[in-house]
Short mmCIF file of C-alpha atoms in Angstrom, two decimals:
data_model
loop_
_atom_site.label_atom_id
_atom_site.label_comp_id
_atom_site.label_asym_id
_atom_site.label_seq_id
_atom_site.Cartn_x
_atom_site.Cartn_y
_atom_site.Cartn_z
CA MET A 412 -0.07 -0.19 0.09
CA LEU A 413 1.47 3.36 -0.93
CA MET A 414 1.21 6.24 1.55
CA THR A 415 -0.39 9.39 -0.09
CA ALA A 416 1.12 12.70 1.21
CA ALA A 417 -1.14 15.01 2.75
CA ARG A 418 -0.83 18.56 1.10
CA ILE A 419 0.62 20.82 4.02
CA PRO A 420 1.62 24.13 2.82
CA TRP A 421 4.99 24.57 4.62
CA ASP A 422 5.88 28.04 3.64
CA MET A 423 2.65 29.18 5.03
CA ASP A 424 1.50 32.45 6.82
CA CYS A 425 -0.33 32.09 10.07
CA PRO A 426 -4.22 31.72 9.48
CA ALA A 427 -5.12 33.81 12.55
CA CYS A 428 -2.46 36.90 12.24
CA GLY A 429 -0.56 36.24 9.05
CA GLY A 430 2.84 36.11 10.96
CA PRO A 431 5.57 33.43 10.20
CA VAL A 432 4.97 29.90 11.30
CA SER A 433 7.61 27.65 12.36
CA HIS A 434 7.42 23.68 12.21
CA GLU A 435 8.61 21.12 14.33
CA VAL A 436 8.66 17.19 13.53
CA GLY A 437 9.06 14.73 16.49
CA PRO A 438 8.91 12.78 18.61
CA ASP A 439 12.50 12.11 19.26
CA ARG A 440 14.04 14.17 16.70
CA PRO A 441 16.15 17.52 16.54
CA PRO A 442 13.96 20.53 16.00
CA SER A 443 15.60 21.21 12.55
CA THR A 444 14.46 17.83 11.28
CA SER A 445 12.35 18.57 8.18
CA LEU A 446 9.23 16.69 7.54
CA SER A 447 10.44 14.94 4.05
CA ASP A 448 13.56 13.54 6.19
CA ALA A 449 11.40 12.36 8.80
CA VAL A 450 9.22 10.69 6.45
CA LEU A 451 12.30 9.18 4.65
CA ASP A 452 13.87 8.01 7.65
CA ALA A 453 10.72 6.49 9.36
CA ALA A 454 10.17 2.84 10.07
CA GLU A 455 6.97 1.16 9.22
CA ASP A 456 4.15 1.72 11.89
CA GLU A 457 6.20 4.69 13.33
CA ARG A 458 4.18 7.71 14.46
CA LEU A 459 5.18 11.17 13.47
CA ASP A 460 4.06 14.24 15.16
CA VAL A 461 4.10 17.64 13.15
CA VAL A 462 3.47 20.76 15.07
CA ARG A 463 3.04 24.17 13.52
CA THR A 464 3.25 27.41 15.73
CA CYS A 465 3.08 30.94 15.13
CA TRP A 466 5.32 33.05 17.49
CA ASP A 467 3.46 36.14 16.89
CA CYS A 468 -0.03 35.49 18.11
CA GLY A 469 0.38 31.89 19.73
CA TRP A 470 -1.64 29.96 17.16
CA GLN A 471 -0.73 26.10 17.15
CA GLU A 472 -1.55 23.23 15.18
CA GLU A 473 -0.60 19.50 15.70
CA ARG A 474 -1.07 16.87 13.34
CA ARG A 475 -0.02 12.97 13.74
CA LEU A 476 1.01 10.87 11.04
CA ARG A 477 1.50 7.00 10.98
CA VAL A 478 3.48 5.20 8.32
CA GLU A 479 1.37 2.26 7.55
CA ALA A 480 3.83 0.75 4.89
CA ILE A 481 7.03 1.30 3.01
CA GLU A 482 7.55 0.27 -0.49
CA THR A 483 10.81 0.48 -2.01
CA THR A 484 10.80 0.65 -6.02
CA ALA A 485 14.45 1.10 -6.69
CA GLY A 486 17.62 0.68 -4.71
CA ASP A 487 18.38 -1.67 -1.78
CA ALA A 488 15.76 -1.49 1.03
CA ASP A 489 18.19 -3.50 3.23
CA ALA A 490 21.36 -1.53 2.41
CA ILE A 491 20.93 0.74 5.54
CA GLU A 492 19.80 -0.77 9.05
CA ARG A 493 17.80 1.29 11.08
CA PRO A 494 19.68 2.47 13.32
CA PRO A 495 23.19 1.91 11.90
CA PRO A 496 24.58 -0.54 14.46
CA LEU A 497 27.99 1.24 14.80
CA LEU A 498 26.37 4.55 15.29
CA LYS A 499 23.85 3.16 17.98
CA GLU A 500 27.01 1.82 19.76
CA ILE A 501 28.93 5.09 19.76
CA THR A 502 25.93 7.05 20.71
CA ASP A 503 24.92 4.62 23.58
CA GLU A 504 28.73 4.68 24.71
CA LEU A 505 28.69 8.56 24.66
CA ALA A 506 25.55 8.64 26.65
CA ALA A 507 26.98 6.29 29.41
CA ILE A 508 30.08 8.64 29.79
CA GLU A 509 29.01 11.12 32.42
CA ALA A 510 32.56 13.03 32.92
CA LEU A 511 33.26 15.99 30.34
CA GLY A 512 36.90 15.23 31.05
CA THR A 513 36.67 11.84 29.83
CA LEU A 514 35.23 13.07 26.53
CA GLU A 515 37.60 15.65 25.93
CA ASP A 516 40.52 13.10 26.72
CA THR A 517 39.09 10.69 24.21
CA LEU A 518 38.61 13.41 21.71
CA ALA A 519 42.26 14.40 21.88
CA GLU A 520 43.38 10.99 21.71
CA VAL A 521 41.28 10.27 18.50
CA ARG A 522 42.77 13.55 16.86
CA ARG A 523 46.21 12.61 18.02
CA GLN A 524 45.96 9.10 16.43
CA ARG A 525 44.53 10.79 13.08
CA ARG A 526 47.70 13.11 12.90
CA LEU A 527 49.96 9.96 13.32
CA GLU A 528 48.15 7.71 10.71
CA PRO A 529 49.32 9.55 7.55
CA ALA A 530 52.87 9.44 8.77
CA ALA A 531 52.65 5.58 9.57
CA GLU A 532 51.23 5.07 6.07
CA ASP A 533 54.14 6.96 4.45
CA THR A 534 56.73 5.01 6.34
CA ASN A 535 55.19 1.77 5.34
CA GLU A 536 55.20 2.71 1.51
CA ASN A 537 58.89 3.87 1.61
CA ALA A 538 60.10 0.74 3.46
CA THR A 539 62.01 -2.01 1.86
CA GLU A 540 61.06 -5.53 2.29
#
C-alpha cells in the first residue's frame, strides 16, 4: 500500500494573524528535522508528530501521521539498517560517559591518532622488504 502525502503548505503564513509559522517534527527528532527527512527515515508503523506554531500570536496546530507501509521501488531497502549498529553503539557509549573530562581526553586521543596515521602510512610505503 502506498502512502499518499497530505498537502501541507510549509511556507505558510499564520491563518490567525498572517505571521510566520515554524514547524517541528517529532517525537525524538532534533527541532531542525524537516518533514521530508522524517518521513524518509521513518520505519513502518512509526508515528510522526508535526507541530506548526506562530510565535507572533500563539496559534498552534498539531498533526499526527503514521507510516502504514513502506515500499521501495528502486535501490536496496536492506542497505541501511535502522539505526546503523555502529552509530547506535557509539551514541550509547557517549550517553553512558558522564564525565566531560573523559570525553575531552577521548577526543584528544582520536585527534592525535589521526595526525599519526598519515605518517605511519608514508613510512610503510617507503620501507624496503
